[in-house]
Amino acid sequence: MQQPNSNFLEQSKNWIFNQWERLRSRALGFYAQYPRWAIAGLVAGGLGILGFLSVLLIAGLVYVEALGPVPGYPELQAISNHNASEVYSEDGVLLGKYYVENRINADFEEISPDLINALVATEDARFFEHSGIDVRAAARVLVKSILLMDESSGGGSTLSQQLAKNLYPRQEYLVLSMVVNKMREMLIARRLEHAYAKEELLRLYLNTVSFGEGIFGIKVAAQRFFNKSPEALNLEEAAVLVGMLKATTYYSPVRHPENALRRRNIVLGQMVRYGYLGAEVKDSLVQLPLVADYRPEGHNKGLATYFREHLRHELSGLLEGYTKPDGTPYNLYTDGLRIYTSLDARLQRYAEEAVQEEMAKVQENFYEDWKKGTPWGSNEVLERAVRKSDRYQDLKARGVSEEKIEAIFQQPVPMTVFSWKNGEEEREMSPLDSVKYYLTMLNAGFLAADPSTGMIKAWVGGIDHKYFQYDHVFAKRQVGSTFKPVVYATALQGGMLPCEYTYNRQVAYAKYDNWSPRNADGAYEGVYSMEGALSNSVNTVTVEIMMRSGIDSVRQLGRAMGIESHIPAVPSISLGAVEASLYEMTKVYGTFANRGRRPEWHYLDRIETADGEVLVTFERPNPRRFPRVLEEPQADMMIRMLESVVDSGTARKLRYHYGLYNDIAGKTGTTQNQSDGWFVGFNPKLVAGAWVGGSWPQVHFRTLYRGQASSTALPIYGSFMRKVYRDKAYKSVRYARFSAPADTVSALMQCPPYLEEMPILAVHEDGYYYFEDNRSLFGRLLDQPYKDEQGRVINVPPRQAGESDEAYVQRVRAYQSQLQERELRREKRKTFWSNLLFGEGEEGKNDQTDEKEQKPTTGYKYYDRNNEQ
């Protein structure tokens, strides 16, 4: 008996044979009727079969890695994107980043659900249904992209395949590039689907995808275009960012807002189509305008660019001593470190705004000053600037001759240059004109710190980091009169009293090649107290005081107060012939603010890993351990003198123009030819310094009126402090008060800043000095110099360089003794001739009686230098 299976097989064979015969007869009939179409069909079918077999062959070669390595599961499970390291201010504000790729990874919980829905609806509607390959889309890709080699067809890649392409960029395989890369991406996508859950794949995708402008990942994109975190994005903002993925530049909400708006509405329509959004909601959203909050960033953009660059160099060295758990060193640009600093973001912003606002005005004044002539003086400076330019250096390295280089520098070319009006602008100018242009561009530096703690709060190294990358916080330039307080503090340390008067006279110092300092106003008359000379920045008096104190003593104190730069052993240092930086000079003035204790500047707190673990902590300085450089009474005297600079001296503009009527002390400084302008000011809570000048010292203002420090550097400080005062968050800074000095210190300061003549210092037989006043320990000096009975002024010899208190006292006593002896001889001669000619009369008796009974009046106080009473 025949088996049923045999019957079934026989029937199947017969059915197949019949069907084949039918097809063959139809084909032969079609061929007989349409021979050309039949041949074309056979060829197309053959090619299709051949193509299909070729695809299968290529897929096999990709699978076995014959055409290059394909990541396996262990590698895919250990995916780690390059993650930018972040720099934070003390108040938690992101200042900037260090990166190869500008990316900060976001967790899935940080991503808005609207963003996920918009992404899936627009890029891969069946994402939650497939396993890495969408069959329908793959068929379209097979026909269009692979068989027809149409690279622009697109539309077939799932999110997993796009992620594979982002993680492992396509490679070149000549004519087979499209086929091989598509097969490779499909294989990687399948493996990714097995290695990760769908939510993890979405997180990886959104952290990997590019949004243009050199930024990667949704976290950076949300911050860049809307100043928000990803979870805070609203629906229409999420739609804009998803829409950008089709073409990041063309659909940029900043560069092409109309395109971005149109694309946003398409994304919202896709969300309606796939059930993620109601039609009514979509209709209301498409009516909304596109509103971006663009926050550009980069190595040359954002807050504290100069500080971040300085920190970058420091961190590169610091990280060499720390390794990751796998033993490899940490990478500042890829490991997502978090660096915490002492900077205050608001103060930093105020500082940068002050520099921008005031330097634009200073630059305009500079151009006004040089309507005629060249600011750099000689052609030698211009030639040196040309040789230092990048263009010249590049041409020279390529072996171009000097004649050819000169011709190139004369030829106008299109270029982008810095401009105060627009930030930058396109111009056509020759490279030589470009060098001249930048030679006339002034720059600035600014540093602010809390002297009581040593924390640096604001750091501005220049006017624009993109075009001027030299950090002027560390630039060493002549400091001018800002060094004078060091001279006066040295004098106080040496025992000189603040009310000792010094002649304002031009002197040639033979020991120093007859060097003869001059005053800026050309006036040489009267005498000044220390406060009067400092507040009015009288050069001749300052030099004389330094000569008394000793050059080496001044140098020693300058170093002790924070100047690490070389201080030459020449008398001109008293007028600021010292090259130092803002970093150093703010420390000097911070010493005054701390009543004699020198602060230690600090700006780096700690470094954390991407997981939040503390890698290294940098201990903040202990204010109690700040070294004492000046005694409190000496520092208090200096504070009072520097307050007078602001109240009535060269910095009084802070009061009447900027409205800063709280406790402020400081000093201006203008160097020779108005090349550098300085101002350093302080109160107990904040010390800040500003410098203004050209990139080359030979570039300077033409007139003192426009080029003095009160017109260049002081306005930056004034503008900054005005912004700080107006911010209620800084009430502690605004209302900070200097500590009240001791009564004895206040008494020592009670004297007129200027007198037309040297005041009296009278010595009586009891050995004491008498000053006509009753309000201070050794008396206020009279507004009018003391006169004897005949109305003659009794002058005091000036103190000599290096002369001690005791020696000075003895010399004054000897001088007064000589005066008394001379007066006594004169009186004896008068009496002798009077007796001889007229005989002794009543008038002579009365004179003698008055002389014997003469005593110091009750309006006199006394002071013995050797025994204070």
mmCIF file with all atom_site columns, C-alpha atoms in Angstrom, residues 278-398:
data_model
loop_
_atom_site.group_PDB
_atom_site.id
_atom_site.type_symbol
_atom_site.label_atom_id
_atom_site.label_alt_id
_atom_site.label_comp_id
_atom_site.label_asym_id
_atom_site.label_entity_id
_atom_site.label_seq_id
_atom_site.pdbx_PDB_ins_code
_atom_site.Cartn_x
_atom_site.Cartn_y
_atom_site.Cartn_z
_atom_site.occupancy
_atom_site.B_iso_or_equiv
_atom_site.pdbx_formal_charge
_atom_site.auth_seq_id
_atom_site.auth_comp_id
_atom_site.auth_asym_id
_atom_site.auth_atom_id
_atom_site.pdbx_PDB_model_num
ATOM 1   C CA . GLY A 1 278 ? -2.993 66.075  20.196 1.00 0.00 ? 278 GLY A CA 1
ATOM 2   C CA . ALA A 1 279 ? -3.874 68.032  17.081 1.00 0.00 ? 279 ALA A CA 1
ATOM 3   C CA . GLU A 1 280 ? -5.289 70.895  19.155 1.00 0.00 ? 280 GLU A CA 1
ATOM 4   C CA . VAL A 1 281 ? -2.081 71.266  21.109 1.00 0.00 ? 281 VAL A CA 1
ATOM 5   C CA . LYS A 1 282 ? -0.043 71.178  17.923 1.00 0.00 ? 282 LYS A CA 1
ATOM 6   C CA . ASP A 1 283 ? -2.214 73.866  16.321 1.00 0.00 ? 283 ASP A CA 1
ATOM 7   C CA . SER A 1 284 ? -1.621 76.190  19.270 1.00 0.00 ? 284 SER A CA 1
ATOM 8   C CA . LEU A 1 285 ? 2.123  75.505  19.414 1.00 0.00 ? 285 LEU A CA 1
ATOM 9   C CA . VAL A 1 286 ? 2.772  76.233  15.736 1.00 0.00 ? 286 VAL A CA 1
ATOM 10  C CA . GLN A 1 287 ? 1.433  79.746  16.345 1.00 0.00 ? 287 GLN A CA 1
ATOM 11  C CA . LEU A 1 288 ? 4.189  80.487  18.849 1.00 0.00 ? 288 LEU A CA 1
ATOM 12  C CA . PRO A 1 289 ? 7.285  82.381  17.700 1.00 0.00 ? 289 PRO A CA 1
ATOM 13  C CA . LEU A 1 290 ? 10.690 80.773  17.957 1.00 0.00 ? 290 LEU A CA 1
ATOM 14  C CA . VAL A 1 291 ? 12.514 82.246  20.952 1.00 0.00 ? 291 VAL A CA 1
ATOM 15  C CA . ALA A 1 292 ? 16.141 81.238  21.508 1.00 0.00 ? 292 ALA A CA 1
ATOM 16  C CA . ASP A 1 293 ? 18.394 82.194  24.414 1.00 0.00 ? 293 ASP A CA 1
ATOM 17  C CA . TYR A 1 294 ? 21.727 81.753  22.698 1.00 0.00 ? 294 TYR A CA 1
ATOM 18  C CA . ARG A 1 295 ? 24.751 81.321  24.962 1.00 0.00 ? 295 ARG A CA 1
ATOM 19  C CA . PRO A 1 296 ? 27.885 80.898  22.845 1.00 0.00 ? 296 PRO A CA 1
ATOM 20  C CA . GLU A 1 297 ? 30.851 79.300  24.500 1.00 0.00 ? 297 GLU A CA 1
ATOM 21  C CA . GLY A 1 298 ? 34.252 78.004  23.615 1.00 0.00 ? 298 GLY A CA 1
ATOM 22  C CA . HIS A 1 299 ? 37.877 78.442  24.521 1.00 0.00 ? 299 HIS A CA 1
ATOM 23  C CA . ASN A 1 300 ? 37.631 82.121  23.556 1.00 0.00 ? 300 ASN A CA 1
ATOM 24  C CA . LYS A 1 301 ? 34.074 82.748  24.733 1.00 0.00 ? 301 LYS A CA 1
ATOM 25  C CA . GLY A 1 302 ? 32.185 82.833  27.994 1.00 0.00 ? 302 GLY A CA 1
ATOM 26  C CA . LEU A 1 303 ? 33.299 84.012  31.411 1.00 0.00 ? 303 LEU A CA 1
ATOM 27  C CA . ALA A 1 304 ? 36.898 84.174  32.610 1.00 0.00 ? 304 ALA A CA 1
ATOM 28  C CA . THR A 1 305 ? 38.561 83.080  29.360 1.00 0.00 ? 305 THR A CA 1
ATOM 29  C CA . TYR A 1 306 ? 42.014 84.259  30.458 1.00 0.00 ? 306 TYR A CA 1
ATOM 30  C CA . PHE A 1 307 ? 41.672 82.645  33.863 1.00 0.00 ? 307 PHE A CA 1
ATOM 31  C CA . ARG A 1 308 ? 40.551 79.354  32.311 1.00 0.00 ? 308 ARG A CA 1
ATOM 32  C CA . GLU A 1 309 ? 43.541 79.364  29.979 1.00 0.00 ? 309 GLU A CA 1
ATOM 33  C CA . HIS A 1 310 ? 45.927 79.987  32.882 1.00 0.00 ? 310 HIS A CA 1
ATOM 34  C CA . LEU A 1 311 ? 44.210 77.232  34.844 1.00 0.00 ? 311 LEU A CA 1
ATOM 35  C CA . ARG A 1 312 ? 44.427 74.849  31.879 1.00 0.00 ? 312 ARG A CA 1
ATOM 36  C CA . HIS A 1 313 ? 48.216 74.999  31.844 1.00 0.00 ? 313 HIS A CA 1
ATOM 37  C CA . GLU A 1 314 ? 48.350 74.513  35.600 1.00 0.00 ? 314 GLU A CA 1
ATOM 38  C CA . LEU A 1 315 ? 45.934 71.556  35.560 1.00 0.00 ? 315 LEU A CA 1
ATOM 39  C CA . SER A 1 316 ? 47.850 69.763  32.816 1.00 0.00 ? 316 SER A CA 1
ATOM 40  C CA . GLY A 1 317 ? 50.824 69.525  35.151 1.00 0.00 ? 317 GLY A CA 1
ATOM 41  C CA . LEU A 1 318 ? 48.771 68.712  38.255 1.00 0.00 ? 318 LEU A CA 1
ATOM 42  C CA . LEU A 1 319 ? 46.951 65.771  36.664 1.00 0.00 ? 319 LEU A CA 1
ATOM 43  C CA . GLU A 1 320 ? 50.166 63.979  35.761 1.00 0.00 ? 320 GLU A CA 1
ATOM 44  C CA . GLY A 1 321 ? 50.356 62.647  39.304 1.00 0.00 ? 321 GLY A CA 1
ATOM 45  C CA . TYR A 1 322 ? 46.846 61.136  39.338 1.00 0.00 ? 322 TYR A CA 1
ATOM 46  C CA . THR A 1 323 ? 45.629 57.988  37.548 1.00 0.00 ? 323 THR A CA 1
ATOM 47  C CA . LYS A 1 324 ? 42.248 56.356  36.916 1.00 0.00 ? 324 LYS A CA 1
ATOM 48  C CA . PRO A 1 325 ? 41.351 52.935  38.383 1.00 0.00 ? 325 PRO A CA 1
ATOM 49  C CA . ASP A 1 326 ? 42.633 51.262  35.208 1.00 0.00 ? 326 ASP A CA 1
ATOM 50  C CA . GLY A 1 327 ? 46.044 52.864  35.755 1.00 0.00 ? 327 GLY A CA 1
ATOM 51  C CA . THR A 1 328 ? 45.844 55.343  32.880 1.00 0.00 ? 328 THR A CA 1
ATOM 52  C CA . PRO A 1 329 ? 46.362 59.052  33.620 1.00 0.00 ? 329 PRO A CA 1
ATOM 53  C CA . TYR A 1 330 ? 43.416 61.425  33.740 1.00 0.00 ? 330 TYR A CA 1
ATOM 54  C CA . ASN A 1 331 ? 42.838 63.457  30.605 1.00 0.00 ? 331 ASN A CA 1
ATOM 55  C CA . LEU A 1 332 ? 41.631 67.018  31.126 1.00 0.00 ? 332 LEU A CA 1
ATOM 56  C CA . TYR A 1 333 ? 39.956 67.086  27.705 1.00 0.00 ? 333 TYR A CA 1
ATOM 57  C CA . THR A 1 334 ? 38.100 63.738  27.679 1.00 0.00 ? 334 THR A CA 1
ATOM 58  C CA . ASP A 1 335 ? 37.448 62.521  31.233 1.00 0.00 ? 335 ASP A CA 1
ATOM 59  C CA . GLY A 1 336 ? 34.744 64.919  32.334 1.00 0.00 ? 336 GLY A CA 1
ATOM 60  C CA . LEU A 1 337 ? 36.501 66.310  35.383 1.00 0.00 ? 337 LEU A CA 1
ATOM 61  C CA . ARG A 1 338 ? 34.896 69.061  37.463 1.00 0.00 ? 338 ARG A CA 1
ATOM 62  C CA . ILE A 1 339 ? 37.174 71.861  38.615 1.00 0.00 ? 339 ILE A CA 1
ATOM 63  C CA . TYR A 1 340 ? 35.992 74.162  41.391 1.00 0.00 ? 340 TYR A CA 1
ATOM 64  C CA . THR A 1 341 ? 37.552 77.609  41.851 1.00 0.00 ? 341 THR A CA 1
ATOM 65  C CA . SER A 1 342 ? 37.271 80.645  44.114 1.00 0.00 ? 342 SER A CA 1
ATOM 66  C CA . LEU A 1 343 ? 36.039 83.009  41.391 1.00 0.00 ? 343 LEU A CA 1
ATOM 67  C CA . ASP A 1 344 ? 32.712 84.766  41.900 1.00 0.00 ? 344 ASP A CA 1
ATOM 68  C CA . ALA A 1 345 ? 30.724 84.624  38.640 1.00 0.00 ? 345 ALA A CA 1
ATOM 69  C CA . ARG A 1 346 ? 28.867 87.878  39.276 1.00 0.00 ? 346 ARG A CA 1
ATOM 70  C CA . LEU A 1 347 ? 31.995 89.785  40.201 1.00 0.00 ? 347 LEU A CA 1
ATOM 71  C CA . GLN A 1 348 ? 33.708 88.260  37.167 1.00 0.00 ? 348 GLN A CA 1
ATOM 72  C CA . ARG A 1 349 ? 30.893 89.467  34.933 1.00 0.00 ? 349 ARG A CA 1
ATOM 73  C CA . TYR A 1 350 ? 31.035 92.952  36.474 1.00 0.00 ? 350 TYR A CA 1
ATOM 74  C CA . ALA A 1 351 ? 34.790 93.048  35.907 1.00 0.00 ? 351 ALA A CA 1
ATOM 75  C CA . GLU A 1 352 ? 34.498 92.015  32.266 1.00 0.00 ? 352 GLU A CA 1
ATOM 76  C CA . GLU A 1 353 ? 31.707 94.519  31.662 1.00 0.00 ? 353 GLU A CA 1
ATOM 77  C CA . ALA A 1 354 ? 33.773 97.293  33.265 1.00 0.00 ? 354 ALA A CA 1
ATOM 78  C CA . VAL A 1 355 ? 36.768 96.499  31.058 1.00 0.00 ? 355 VAL A CA 1
ATOM 79  C CA . GLN A 1 356 ? 34.635 96.405  27.916 1.00 0.00 ? 356 GLN A CA 1
ATOM 80  C CA . GLU A 1 357 ? 32.754 99.604  28.669 1.00 0.00 ? 357 GLU A CA 1
ATOM 81  C CA . GLU A 1 358 ? 35.684 101.722 29.775 1.00 0.00 ? 358 GLU A CA 1
ATOM 82  C CA . MET A 1 359 ? 38.307 100.439 27.341 1.00 0.00 ? 359 MET A CA 1
ATOM 83  C CA . ALA A 1 360 ? 36.121 101.394 24.392 1.00 0.00 ? 360 ALA A CA 1
ATOM 84  C CA . LYS A 1 361 ? 36.223 104.979 25.681 1.00 0.00 ? 361 LYS A CA 1
ATOM 85  C CA . VAL A 1 362 ? 39.953 104.840 26.443 1.00 0.00 ? 362 VAL A CA 1
ATOM 86  C CA . GLN A 1 363 ? 40.641 103.583 22.915 1.00 0.00 ? 363 GLN A CA 1
ATOM 87  C CA . GLU A 1 364 ? 38.608 106.419 21.451 1.00 0.00 ? 364 GLU A CA 1
ATOM 88  C CA . ASN A 1 365 ? 40.615 108.913 23.509 1.00 0.00 ? 365 ASN A CA 1
ATOM 89  C CA . PHE A 1 366 ? 43.813 107.301 22.286 1.00 0.00 ? 366 PHE A CA 1
ATOM 90  C CA . TYR A 1 367 ? 42.788 107.760 18.664 1.00 0.00 ? 367 TYR A CA 1
ATOM 91  C CA . GLU A 1 368 ? 41.852 111.357 19.446 1.00 0.00 ? 368 GLU A CA 1
ATOM 92  C CA . ASP A 1 369 ? 45.271 111.882 20.994 1.00 0.00 ? 369 ASP A CA 1
ATOM 93  C CA . TRP A 1 370 ? 47.009 110.601 17.866 1.00 0.00 ? 370 TRP A CA 1
ATOM 94  C CA . LYS A 1 371 ? 45.157 112.286 15.055 1.00 0.00 ? 371 LYS A CA 1
ATOM 95  C CA . LYS A 1 372 ? 48.616 113.262 13.905 1.00 0.00 ? 372 LYS A CA 1
ATOM 96  C CA . GLY A 1 373 ? 51.805 111.256 14.262 1.00 0.00 ? 373 GLY A CA 1
ATOM 97  C CA . THR A 1 374 ? 52.400 107.588 15.092 1.00 0.00 ? 374 THR A CA 1
ATOM 98  C CA . PRO A 1 375 ? 51.868 106.194 18.617 1.00 0.00 ? 375 PRO A CA 1
ATOM 99  C CA . TRP A 1 376 ? 54.778 103.773 18.315 1.00 0.00 ? 376 TRP A CA 1
ATOM 100 C CA . GLY A 1 377 ? 57.315 106.458 17.511 1.00 0.00 ? 377 GLY A CA 1
ATOM 101 C CA . SER A 1 378 ? 60.153 104.979 15.468 1.00 0.00 ? 378 SER A CA 1
ATOM 102 C CA . ASN A 1 379 ? 59.934 102.600 12.516 1.00 0.00 ? 379 ASN A CA 1
ATOM 103 C CA . GLU A 1 380 ? 62.113 100.203 14.479 1.00 0.00 ? 380 GLU A CA 1
ATOM 104 C CA . VAL A 1 381 ? 59.151 99.318  16.684 1.00 0.00 ? 381 VAL A CA 1
ATOM 105 C CA . LEU A 1 382 ? 56.982 98.707  13.617 1.00 0.00 ? 382 LEU A CA 1
ATOM 106 C CA . GLU A 1 383 ? 59.640 96.507  12.017 1.00 0.00 ? 383 GLU A CA 1
ATOM 107 C CA . ARG A 1 384 ? 59.983 94.451  15.201 1.00 0.00 ? 384 ARG A CA 1
ATOM 108 C CA . ALA A 1 385 ? 56.210 94.013  15.352 1.00 0.00 ? 385 ALA A CA 1
ATOM 109 C CA . VAL A 1 386 ? 56.163 92.828  11.737 1.00 0.00 ? 386 VAL A CA 1
ATOM 110 C CA . ARG A 1 387 ? 58.880 90.264  12.412 1.00 0.00 ? 387 ARG A CA 1
ATOM 111 C CA . LYS A 1 388 ? 56.977 88.961  15.433 1.00 0.00 ? 388 LYS A CA 1
ATOM 112 C CA . SER A 1 389 ? 53.711 88.528  13.538 1.00 0.00 ? 389 SER A CA 1
ATOM 113 C CA . ASP A 1 390 ? 52.428 85.014  12.781 1.00 0.00 ? 390 ASP A CA 1
ATOM 114 C CA . ARG A 1 391 ? 52.255 85.724  9.062  1.00 0.00 ? 391 ARG A CA 1
ATOM 115 C CA . TYR A 1 392 ? 55.897 86.791  8.916  1.00 0.00 ? 392 TYR A CA 1
ATOM 116 C CA . GLN A 1 393 ? 57.030 83.814  10.992 1.00 0.00 ? 393 GLN A CA 1
ATOM 117 C CA . ASP A 1 394 ? 55.108 81.409  8.755  1.00 0.00 ? 394 ASP A CA 1
ATOM 118 C CA . LEU A 1 395 ? 56.519 82.905  5.551  1.00 0.00 ? 395 LEU A CA 1
ATOM 119 C CA . LYS A 1 396 ? 60.024 82.859  6.967  1.00 0.00 ? 396 LYS A CA 1
ATOM 120 C CA . ALA A 1 397 ? 59.688 79.210  7.995  1.00 0.00 ? 397 ALA A CA 1
ATOM 121 C CA . ARG A 1 398 ? 58.676 78.356  4.432  1.00 0.00 ? 398 ARG A CA 1
#
